[in-house]
PDB file of C-alpha atoms in Angstrom:
ATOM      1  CA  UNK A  28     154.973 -87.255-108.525  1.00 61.00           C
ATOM      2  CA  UNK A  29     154.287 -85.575-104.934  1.00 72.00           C
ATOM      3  CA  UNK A  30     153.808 -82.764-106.576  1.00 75.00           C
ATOM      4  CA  UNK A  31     151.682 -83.791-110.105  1.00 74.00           C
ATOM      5  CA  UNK A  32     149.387 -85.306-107.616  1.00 77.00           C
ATOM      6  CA  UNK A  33     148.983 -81.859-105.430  1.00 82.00           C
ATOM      7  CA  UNK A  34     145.808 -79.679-105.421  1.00 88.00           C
ATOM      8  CA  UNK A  35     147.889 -77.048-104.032  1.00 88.00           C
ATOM      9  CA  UNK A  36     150.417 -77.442-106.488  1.00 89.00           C
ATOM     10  CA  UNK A  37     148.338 -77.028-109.655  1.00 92.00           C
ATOM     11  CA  UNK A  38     146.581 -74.207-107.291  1.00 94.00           C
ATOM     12  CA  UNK A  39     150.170 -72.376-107.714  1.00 94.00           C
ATOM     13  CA  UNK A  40     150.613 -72.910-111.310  1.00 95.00           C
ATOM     14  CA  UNK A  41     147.039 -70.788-111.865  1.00 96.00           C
ATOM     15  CA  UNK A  42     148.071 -68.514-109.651  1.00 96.00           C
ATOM     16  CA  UNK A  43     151.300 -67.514-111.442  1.00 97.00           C
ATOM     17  CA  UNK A  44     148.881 -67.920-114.608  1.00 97.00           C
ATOM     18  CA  UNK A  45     146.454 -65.301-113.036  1.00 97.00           C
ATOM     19  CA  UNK A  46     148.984 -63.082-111.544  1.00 96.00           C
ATOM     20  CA  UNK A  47     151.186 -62.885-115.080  1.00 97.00           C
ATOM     21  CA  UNK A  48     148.231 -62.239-116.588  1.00 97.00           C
ATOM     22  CA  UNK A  49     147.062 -59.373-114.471  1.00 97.00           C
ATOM     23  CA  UNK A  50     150.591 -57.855-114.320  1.00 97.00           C
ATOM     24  CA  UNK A  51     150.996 -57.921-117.834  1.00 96.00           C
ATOM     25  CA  UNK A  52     147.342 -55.686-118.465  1.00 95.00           C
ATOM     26  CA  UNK A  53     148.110 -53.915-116.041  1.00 94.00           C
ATOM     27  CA  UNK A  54     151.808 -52.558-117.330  1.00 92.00           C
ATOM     28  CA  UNK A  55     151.313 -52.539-120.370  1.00 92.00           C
ATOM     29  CA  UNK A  56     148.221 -50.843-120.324  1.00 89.00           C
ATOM     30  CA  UNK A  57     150.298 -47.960-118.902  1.00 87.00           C
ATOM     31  CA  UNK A  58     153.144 -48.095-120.806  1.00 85.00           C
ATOM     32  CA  UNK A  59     150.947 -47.312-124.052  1.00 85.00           C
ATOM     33  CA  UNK A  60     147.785 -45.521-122.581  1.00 69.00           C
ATOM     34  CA  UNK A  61     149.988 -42.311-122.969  1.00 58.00           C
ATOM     35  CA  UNK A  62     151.072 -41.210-127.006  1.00 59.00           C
ATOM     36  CA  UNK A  63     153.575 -39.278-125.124  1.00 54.00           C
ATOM     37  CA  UNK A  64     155.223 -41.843-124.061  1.00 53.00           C
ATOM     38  CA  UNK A  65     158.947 -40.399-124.465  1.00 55.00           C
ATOM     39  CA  UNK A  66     158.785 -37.519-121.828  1.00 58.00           C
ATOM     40  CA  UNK A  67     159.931 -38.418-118.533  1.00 55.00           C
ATOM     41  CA  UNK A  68     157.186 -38.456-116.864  1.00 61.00           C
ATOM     42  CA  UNK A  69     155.794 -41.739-118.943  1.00 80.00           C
ATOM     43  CA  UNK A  70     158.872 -43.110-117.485  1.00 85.00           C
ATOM     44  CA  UNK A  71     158.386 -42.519-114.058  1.00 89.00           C
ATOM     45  CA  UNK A  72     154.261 -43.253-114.526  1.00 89.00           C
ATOM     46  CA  UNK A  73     155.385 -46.990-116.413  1.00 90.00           C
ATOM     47  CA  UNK A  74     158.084 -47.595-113.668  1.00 93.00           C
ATOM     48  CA  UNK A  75     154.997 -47.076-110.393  1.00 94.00           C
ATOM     49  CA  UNK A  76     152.730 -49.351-112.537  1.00 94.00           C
ATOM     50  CA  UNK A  77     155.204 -52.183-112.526  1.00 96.00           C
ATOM     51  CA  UNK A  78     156.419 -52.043-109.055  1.00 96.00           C
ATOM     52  CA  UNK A  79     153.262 -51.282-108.137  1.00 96.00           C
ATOM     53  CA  UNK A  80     151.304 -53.923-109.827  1.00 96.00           C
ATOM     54  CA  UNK A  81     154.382 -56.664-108.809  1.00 96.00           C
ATOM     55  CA  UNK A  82     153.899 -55.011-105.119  1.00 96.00           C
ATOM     56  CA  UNK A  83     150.190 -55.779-104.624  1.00 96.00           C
ATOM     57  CA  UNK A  84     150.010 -59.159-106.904  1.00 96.00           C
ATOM     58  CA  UNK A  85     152.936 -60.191-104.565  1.00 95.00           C
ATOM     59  CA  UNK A  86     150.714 -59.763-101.406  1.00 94.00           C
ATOM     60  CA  UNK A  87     148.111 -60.964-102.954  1.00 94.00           C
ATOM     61  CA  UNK A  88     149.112 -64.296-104.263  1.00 95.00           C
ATOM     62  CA  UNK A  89     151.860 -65.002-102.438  1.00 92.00           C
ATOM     63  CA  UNK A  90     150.756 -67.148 -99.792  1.00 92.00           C
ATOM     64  CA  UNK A  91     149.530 -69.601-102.739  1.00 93.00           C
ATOM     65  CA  UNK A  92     152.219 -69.820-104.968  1.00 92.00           C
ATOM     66  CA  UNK A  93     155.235 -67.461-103.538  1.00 91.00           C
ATOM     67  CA  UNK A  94     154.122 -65.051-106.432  1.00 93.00           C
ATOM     68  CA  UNK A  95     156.938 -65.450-108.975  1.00 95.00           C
ATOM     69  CA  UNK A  96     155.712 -63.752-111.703  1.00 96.00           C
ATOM     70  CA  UNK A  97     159.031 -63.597-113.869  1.00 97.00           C
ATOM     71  CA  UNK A  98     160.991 -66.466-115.183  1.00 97.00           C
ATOM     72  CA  UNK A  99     164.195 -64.767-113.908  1.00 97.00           C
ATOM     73  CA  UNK A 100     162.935 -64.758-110.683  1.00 97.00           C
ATOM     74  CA  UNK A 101     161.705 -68.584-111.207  1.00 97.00           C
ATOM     75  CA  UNK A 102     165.208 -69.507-112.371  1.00 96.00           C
ATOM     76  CA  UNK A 103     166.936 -67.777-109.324  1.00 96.00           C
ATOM     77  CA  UNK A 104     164.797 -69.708-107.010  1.00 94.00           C
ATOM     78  CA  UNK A 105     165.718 -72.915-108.584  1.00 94.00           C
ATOM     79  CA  UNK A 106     169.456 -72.055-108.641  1.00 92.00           C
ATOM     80  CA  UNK A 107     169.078 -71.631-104.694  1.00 90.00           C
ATOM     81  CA  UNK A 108     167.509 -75.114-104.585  1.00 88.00           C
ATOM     82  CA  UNK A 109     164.272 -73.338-103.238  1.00 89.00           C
ATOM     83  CA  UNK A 110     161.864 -75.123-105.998  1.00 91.00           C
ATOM     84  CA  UNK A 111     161.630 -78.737-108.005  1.00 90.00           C
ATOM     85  CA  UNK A 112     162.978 -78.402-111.386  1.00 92.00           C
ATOM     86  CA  UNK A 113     159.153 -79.662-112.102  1.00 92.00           C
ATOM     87  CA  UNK A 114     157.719 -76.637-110.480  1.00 93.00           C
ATOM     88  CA  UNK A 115     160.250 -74.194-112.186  1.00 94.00           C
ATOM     89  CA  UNK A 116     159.217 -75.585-115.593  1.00 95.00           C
ATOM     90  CA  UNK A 117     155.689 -75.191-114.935  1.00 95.00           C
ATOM     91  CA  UNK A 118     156.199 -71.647-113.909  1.00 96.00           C
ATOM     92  CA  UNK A 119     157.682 -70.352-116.589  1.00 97.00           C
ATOM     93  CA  UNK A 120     155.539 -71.937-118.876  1.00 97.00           C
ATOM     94  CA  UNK A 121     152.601 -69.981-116.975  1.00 97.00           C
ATOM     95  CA  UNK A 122     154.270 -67.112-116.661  1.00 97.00           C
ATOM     96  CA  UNK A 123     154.326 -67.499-120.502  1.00 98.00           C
ATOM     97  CA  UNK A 124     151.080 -68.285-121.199  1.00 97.00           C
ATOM     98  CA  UNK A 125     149.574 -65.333-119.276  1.00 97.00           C
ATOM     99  CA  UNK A 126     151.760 -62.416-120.491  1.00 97.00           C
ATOM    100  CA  UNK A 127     150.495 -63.935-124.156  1.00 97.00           C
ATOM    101  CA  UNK A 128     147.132 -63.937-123.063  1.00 97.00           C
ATOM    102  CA  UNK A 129     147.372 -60.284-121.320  1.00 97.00           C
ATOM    103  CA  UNK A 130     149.104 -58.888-124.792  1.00 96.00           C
ATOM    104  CA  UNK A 131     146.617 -59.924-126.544  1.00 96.00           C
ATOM    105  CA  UNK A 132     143.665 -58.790-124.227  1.00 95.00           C
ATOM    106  CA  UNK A 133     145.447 -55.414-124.570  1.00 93.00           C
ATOM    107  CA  UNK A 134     146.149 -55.448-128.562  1.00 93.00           C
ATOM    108  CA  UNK A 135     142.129 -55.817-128.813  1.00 91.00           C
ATOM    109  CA  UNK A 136     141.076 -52.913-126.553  1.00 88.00           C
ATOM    110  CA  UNK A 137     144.332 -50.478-126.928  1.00 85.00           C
ATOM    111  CA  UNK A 138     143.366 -46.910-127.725  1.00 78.00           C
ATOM    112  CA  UNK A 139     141.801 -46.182-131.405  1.00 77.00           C
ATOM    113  CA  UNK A 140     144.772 -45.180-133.305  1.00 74.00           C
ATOM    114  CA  UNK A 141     147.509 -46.520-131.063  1.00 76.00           C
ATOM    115  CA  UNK A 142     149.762 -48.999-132.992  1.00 77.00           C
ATOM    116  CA  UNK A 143     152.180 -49.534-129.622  1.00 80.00           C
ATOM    117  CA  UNK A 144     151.935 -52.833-127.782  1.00 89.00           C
ATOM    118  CA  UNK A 145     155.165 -52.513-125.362  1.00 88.00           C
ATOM    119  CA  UNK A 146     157.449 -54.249-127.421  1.00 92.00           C
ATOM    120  CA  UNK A 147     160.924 -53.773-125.917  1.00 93.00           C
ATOM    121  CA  UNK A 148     163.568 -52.248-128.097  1.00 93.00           C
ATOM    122  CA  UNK A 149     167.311 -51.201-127.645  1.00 95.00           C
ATOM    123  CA  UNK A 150     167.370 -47.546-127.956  1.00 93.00           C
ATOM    124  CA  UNK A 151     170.806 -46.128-128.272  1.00 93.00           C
ATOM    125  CA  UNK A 152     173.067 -49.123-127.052  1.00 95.00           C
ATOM    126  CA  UNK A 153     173.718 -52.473-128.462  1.00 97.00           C
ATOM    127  CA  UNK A 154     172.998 -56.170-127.622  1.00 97.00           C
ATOM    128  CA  UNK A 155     176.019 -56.735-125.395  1.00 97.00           C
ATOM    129  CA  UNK A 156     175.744 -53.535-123.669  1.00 97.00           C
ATOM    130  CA  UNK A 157     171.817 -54.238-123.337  1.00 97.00           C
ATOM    131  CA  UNK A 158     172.585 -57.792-121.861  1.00 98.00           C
ATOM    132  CA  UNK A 159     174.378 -56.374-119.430  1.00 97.00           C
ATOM    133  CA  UNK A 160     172.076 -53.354-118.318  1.00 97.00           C
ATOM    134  CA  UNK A 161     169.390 -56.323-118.506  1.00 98.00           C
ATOM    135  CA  UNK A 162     171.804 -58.535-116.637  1.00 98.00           C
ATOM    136  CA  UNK A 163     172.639 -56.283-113.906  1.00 97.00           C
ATOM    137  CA  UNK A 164     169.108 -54.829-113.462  1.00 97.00           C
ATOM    138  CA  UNK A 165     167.556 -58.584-112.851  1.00 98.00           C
ATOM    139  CA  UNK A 166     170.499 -59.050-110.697  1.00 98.00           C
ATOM    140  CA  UNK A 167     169.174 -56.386-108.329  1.00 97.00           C
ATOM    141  CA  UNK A 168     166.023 -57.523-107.779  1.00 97.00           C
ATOM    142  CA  UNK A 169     166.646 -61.734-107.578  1.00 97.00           C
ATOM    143  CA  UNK A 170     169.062 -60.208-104.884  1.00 97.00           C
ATOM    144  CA  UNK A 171     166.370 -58.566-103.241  1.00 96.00           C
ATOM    145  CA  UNK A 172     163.506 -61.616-103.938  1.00 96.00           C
ATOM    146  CA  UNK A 173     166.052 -64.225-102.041  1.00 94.00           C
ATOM    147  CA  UNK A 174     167.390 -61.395 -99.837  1.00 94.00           C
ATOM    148  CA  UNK A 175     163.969 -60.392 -98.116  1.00 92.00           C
ATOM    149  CA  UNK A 176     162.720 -63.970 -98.342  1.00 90.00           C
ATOM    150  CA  UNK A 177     165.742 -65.925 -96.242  1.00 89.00           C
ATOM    151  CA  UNK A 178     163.548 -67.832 -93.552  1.00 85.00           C
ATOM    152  CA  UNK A 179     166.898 -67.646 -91.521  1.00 84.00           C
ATOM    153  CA  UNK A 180     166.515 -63.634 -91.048  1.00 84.00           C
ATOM    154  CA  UNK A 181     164.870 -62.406 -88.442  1.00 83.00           C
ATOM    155  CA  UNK A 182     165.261 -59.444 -88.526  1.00 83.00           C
ATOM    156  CA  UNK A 183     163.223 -58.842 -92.162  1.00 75.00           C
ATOM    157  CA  UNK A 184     160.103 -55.846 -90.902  1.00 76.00           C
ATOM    158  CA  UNK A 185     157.548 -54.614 -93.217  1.00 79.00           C
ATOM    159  CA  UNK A 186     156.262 -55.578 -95.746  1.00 88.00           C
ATOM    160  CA  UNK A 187     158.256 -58.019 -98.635  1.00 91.00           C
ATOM    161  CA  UNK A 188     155.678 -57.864-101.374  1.00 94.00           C
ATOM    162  CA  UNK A 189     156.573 -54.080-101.328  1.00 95.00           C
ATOM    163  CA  UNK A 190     160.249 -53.819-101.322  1.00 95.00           C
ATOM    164  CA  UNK A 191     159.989 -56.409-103.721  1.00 96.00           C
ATOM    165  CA  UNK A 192     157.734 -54.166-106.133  1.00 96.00           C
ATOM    166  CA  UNK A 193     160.198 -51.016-105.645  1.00 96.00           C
ATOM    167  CA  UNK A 194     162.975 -52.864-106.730  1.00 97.00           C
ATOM    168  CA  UNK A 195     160.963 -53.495-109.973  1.00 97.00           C
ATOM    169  CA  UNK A 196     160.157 -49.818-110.207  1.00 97.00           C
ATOM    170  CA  UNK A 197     164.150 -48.963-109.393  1.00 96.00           C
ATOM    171  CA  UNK A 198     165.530 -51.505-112.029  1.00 96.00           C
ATOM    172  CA  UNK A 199     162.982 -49.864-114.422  1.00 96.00           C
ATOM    173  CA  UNK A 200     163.733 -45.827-113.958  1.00 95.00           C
ATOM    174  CA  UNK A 201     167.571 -47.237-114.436  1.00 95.00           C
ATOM    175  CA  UNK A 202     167.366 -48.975-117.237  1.00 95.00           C
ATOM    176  CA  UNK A 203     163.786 -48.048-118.963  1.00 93.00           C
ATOM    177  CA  UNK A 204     165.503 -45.547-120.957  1.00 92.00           C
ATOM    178  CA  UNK A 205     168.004 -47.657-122.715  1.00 96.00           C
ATOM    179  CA  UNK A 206     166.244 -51.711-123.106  1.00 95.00           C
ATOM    180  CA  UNK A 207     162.834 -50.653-121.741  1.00 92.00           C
ATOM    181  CA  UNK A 208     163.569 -52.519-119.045  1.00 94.00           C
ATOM    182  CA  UNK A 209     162.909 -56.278-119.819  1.00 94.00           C
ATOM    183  CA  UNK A 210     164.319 -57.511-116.524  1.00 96.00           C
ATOM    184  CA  UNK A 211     161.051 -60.047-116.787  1.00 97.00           C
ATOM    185  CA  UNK A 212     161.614 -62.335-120.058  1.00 97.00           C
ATOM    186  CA  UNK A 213     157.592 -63.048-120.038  1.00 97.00           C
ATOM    187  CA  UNK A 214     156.608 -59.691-120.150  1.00 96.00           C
ATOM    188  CA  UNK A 215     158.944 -59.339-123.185  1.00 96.00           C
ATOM    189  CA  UNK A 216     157.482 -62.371-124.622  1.00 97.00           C
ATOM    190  CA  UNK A 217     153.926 -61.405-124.444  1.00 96.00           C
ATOM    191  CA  UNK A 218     154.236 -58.780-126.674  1.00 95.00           C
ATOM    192  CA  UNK A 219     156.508 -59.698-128.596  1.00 96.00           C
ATOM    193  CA  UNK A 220     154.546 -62.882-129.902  1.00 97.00           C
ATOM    194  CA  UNK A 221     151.497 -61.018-130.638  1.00 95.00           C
ATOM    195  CA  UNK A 222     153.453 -58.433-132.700  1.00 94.00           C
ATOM    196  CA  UNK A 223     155.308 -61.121-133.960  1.00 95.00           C
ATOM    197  CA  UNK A 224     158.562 -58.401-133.424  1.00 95.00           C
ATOM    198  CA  UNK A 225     161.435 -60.480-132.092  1.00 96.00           C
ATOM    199  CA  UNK A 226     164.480 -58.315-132.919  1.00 95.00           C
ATOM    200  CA  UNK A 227     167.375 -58.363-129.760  1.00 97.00           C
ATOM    201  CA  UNK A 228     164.632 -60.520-128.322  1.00 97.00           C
ATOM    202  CA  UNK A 229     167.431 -62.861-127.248  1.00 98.00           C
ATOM    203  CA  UNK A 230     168.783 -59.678-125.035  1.00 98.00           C
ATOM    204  CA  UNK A 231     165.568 -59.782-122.636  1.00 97.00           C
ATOM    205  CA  UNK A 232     165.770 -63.706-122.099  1.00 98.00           C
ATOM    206  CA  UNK A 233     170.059 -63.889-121.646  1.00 98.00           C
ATOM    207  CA  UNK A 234     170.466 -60.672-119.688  1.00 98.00           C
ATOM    208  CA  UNK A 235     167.755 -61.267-117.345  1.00 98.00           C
ATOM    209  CA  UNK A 236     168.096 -65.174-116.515  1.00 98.00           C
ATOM    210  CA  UNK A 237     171.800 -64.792-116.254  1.00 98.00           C
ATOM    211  CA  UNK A 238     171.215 -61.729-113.796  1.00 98.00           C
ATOM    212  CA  UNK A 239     168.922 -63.996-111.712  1.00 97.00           C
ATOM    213  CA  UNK A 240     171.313 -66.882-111.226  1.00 97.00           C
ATOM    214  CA  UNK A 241     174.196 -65.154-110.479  1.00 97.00           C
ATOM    215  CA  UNK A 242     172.120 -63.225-107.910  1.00 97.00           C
ATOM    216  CA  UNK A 243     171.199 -66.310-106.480  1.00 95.00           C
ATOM    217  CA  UNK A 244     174.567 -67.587-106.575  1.00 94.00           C
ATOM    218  CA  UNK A 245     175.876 -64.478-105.289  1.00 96.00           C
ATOM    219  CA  UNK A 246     174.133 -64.891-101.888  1.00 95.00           C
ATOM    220  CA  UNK A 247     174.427 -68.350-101.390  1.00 91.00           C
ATOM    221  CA  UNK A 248     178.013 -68.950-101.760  1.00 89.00           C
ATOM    222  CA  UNK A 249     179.253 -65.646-101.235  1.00 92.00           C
ATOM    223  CA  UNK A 250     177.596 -62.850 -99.261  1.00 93.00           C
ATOM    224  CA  UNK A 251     175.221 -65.446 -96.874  1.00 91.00           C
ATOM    225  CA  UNK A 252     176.419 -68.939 -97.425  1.00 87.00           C
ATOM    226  CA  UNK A 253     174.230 -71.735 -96.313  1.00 76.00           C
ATOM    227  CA  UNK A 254     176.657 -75.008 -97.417  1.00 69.00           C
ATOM    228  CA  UNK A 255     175.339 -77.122 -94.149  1.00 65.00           C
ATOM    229  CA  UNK A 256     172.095 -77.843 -95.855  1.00 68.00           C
ATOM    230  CA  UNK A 257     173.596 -78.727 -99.396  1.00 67.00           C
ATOM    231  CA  UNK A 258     172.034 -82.585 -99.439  1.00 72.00           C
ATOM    232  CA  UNK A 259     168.500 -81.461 -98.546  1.00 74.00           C
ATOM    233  CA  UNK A 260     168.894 -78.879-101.167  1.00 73.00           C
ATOM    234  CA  UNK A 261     169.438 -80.908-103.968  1.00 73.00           C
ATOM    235  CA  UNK A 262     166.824 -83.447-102.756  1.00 76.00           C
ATOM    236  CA  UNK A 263     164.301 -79.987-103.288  1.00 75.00           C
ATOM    237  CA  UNK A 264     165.600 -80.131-106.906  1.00 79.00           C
ATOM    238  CA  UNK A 265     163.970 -83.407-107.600  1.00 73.00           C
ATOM    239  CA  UNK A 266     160.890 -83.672-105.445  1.00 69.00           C
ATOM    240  CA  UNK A 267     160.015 -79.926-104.019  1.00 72.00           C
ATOM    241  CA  UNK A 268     160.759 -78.583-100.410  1.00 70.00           C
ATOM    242  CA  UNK A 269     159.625 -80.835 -97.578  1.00 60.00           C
ATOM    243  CA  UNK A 270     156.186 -80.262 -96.593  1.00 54.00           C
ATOM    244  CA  UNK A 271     155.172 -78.154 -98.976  1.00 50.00           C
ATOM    245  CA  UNK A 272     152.646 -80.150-100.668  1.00 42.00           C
ATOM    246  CA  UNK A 273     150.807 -83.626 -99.933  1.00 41.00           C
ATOM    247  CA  UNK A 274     148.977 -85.735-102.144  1.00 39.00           C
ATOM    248  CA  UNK A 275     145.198 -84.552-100.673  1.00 40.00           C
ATOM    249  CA  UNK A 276     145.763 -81.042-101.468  1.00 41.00           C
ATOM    250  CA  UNK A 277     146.485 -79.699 -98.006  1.00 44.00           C
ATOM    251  CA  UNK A 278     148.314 -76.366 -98.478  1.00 44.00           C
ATOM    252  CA  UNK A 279     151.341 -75.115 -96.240  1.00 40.00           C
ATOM    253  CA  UNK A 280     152.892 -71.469 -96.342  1.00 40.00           C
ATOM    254  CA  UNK A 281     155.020 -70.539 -99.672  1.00 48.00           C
ATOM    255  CA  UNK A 282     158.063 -69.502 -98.970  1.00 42.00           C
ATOM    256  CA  UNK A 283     159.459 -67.562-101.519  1.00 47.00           C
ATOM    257  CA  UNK A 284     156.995 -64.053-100.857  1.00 51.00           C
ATOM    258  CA  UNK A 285     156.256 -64.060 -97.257  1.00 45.00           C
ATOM    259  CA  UNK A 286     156.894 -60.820 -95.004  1.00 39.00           C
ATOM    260  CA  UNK A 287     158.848 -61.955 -91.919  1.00 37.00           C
TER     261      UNK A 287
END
């Protein structure tokens, strides 16, 4: 209730709105502008635009929501106890609703002729090898997302927002070629829904929400456990981190995209 009764909160939830919506038009935009799109150059040119775009909505956006933008990334966050299940939900469900809106902003005004909307598609390998290319590609950058966001580091320099966005473009040029890279279920959901093309849809939602809480799993408990903390943790689960959020609307920092 802390939360449903936030300015800043509902603030957030537009903001991943906005930002999905923007980094969806953006990508996509580039991953079709191009008929010649199976030279390796529209690989490398489609990789940039989604680190890039992730990279500058991340610094742009982050301060108000922590800049999510991918329900893998949402999920990972939630399996570290770093976000209410409330605001997870909520996320996603933005995150949804503006890669829908995006596709279909680009479906109207796509280049005369061009019958391509992005619609990821297993080229060469099959489901279970693409969950796990998926899988292992998410896994990456939620590793990355919690790793560069840890408010116990201190010694995290330069900018987040930006090794966050090259570990987009990485997980794309490595696995672009095989999936089409779907490490971000709402940007495989987007298109799909307006094409109305689900086939191996189910890859791009398993592989990449799997890959994101093991990643998140991964560092807590293995590589840079934090068990001392466990109770306040779970109480996050329920009502949100401490301080975060008060009834009026007064905003503190987000925690999940700041630079250190």
């Amino acid at each position: 209730m802390r939360e449903f009764k936030s300015k800043a909160f509902w603030r957030a939830i537009l903001a991943e709105l906005v930002g999905m919506t923007m980094f969806i038009f953006l990508s996509i935009s580039a991953a079709i502008g191009n008929s010649n799109n199976t030279s390796p150059d529209q690989e490398v040119k489609v990789s940039l635009t989604f680190g890039l775009a992730i990279a500058t909505l991340a610094q742009s956006l982050g301060h108000i929501s922590g800049a999510h933008l991918n329900p893998a990334v949402t999920l990972g966050m939630l399996a570290s106890c770093q976000i209410s299940v409330f605001k997870g939900v909520m996320y996603i469900v933005a995150q949804m609703l503006g890669s829908a809106l995006a596709s279909g902003i680009v479906y109207g005004t796509r280049p005369e002729g061009n019958a391509a909307l992005g619609v990821n598609a297993l080229n060469g390998v099959s489901a279970s090898q693409g969950v796990g290319i998926e899988l292992l590609a998410t896994f990456q950058l939620v590793l990355c997302v919690i790793a560069v966001t840890d408010k116990r580091r201190h010694d995290v320099t330069g900018s987040a927002p930006l090794a966050i966005g090259l570990s987009v473009a990485l997980g794309h040029l490595a696995a672009i070629s095989y999936t089409g890279c779907g490490i971000n279920p709402a940007r495989s959901f987007g298109p799909a829904l307006i094409m109305n093309d689900y086939t191996n849809h189910w890859v791009y939602w398993v592989g990449p929400l799997c890959g994101g809480v093991a990643a998140a799993l991964v560092y807590d408990f293995l590589l840079y456990p934090k068990f001392d903390d466990f109770p306040e943790r779970m109480r996050v689960l329920v009502s949100g981190p401490v301080g975060d959020y008060d009834v009026n609307g007064e905003e503190t920092a987000a925690v999940e995209m700041s630079s250190k």
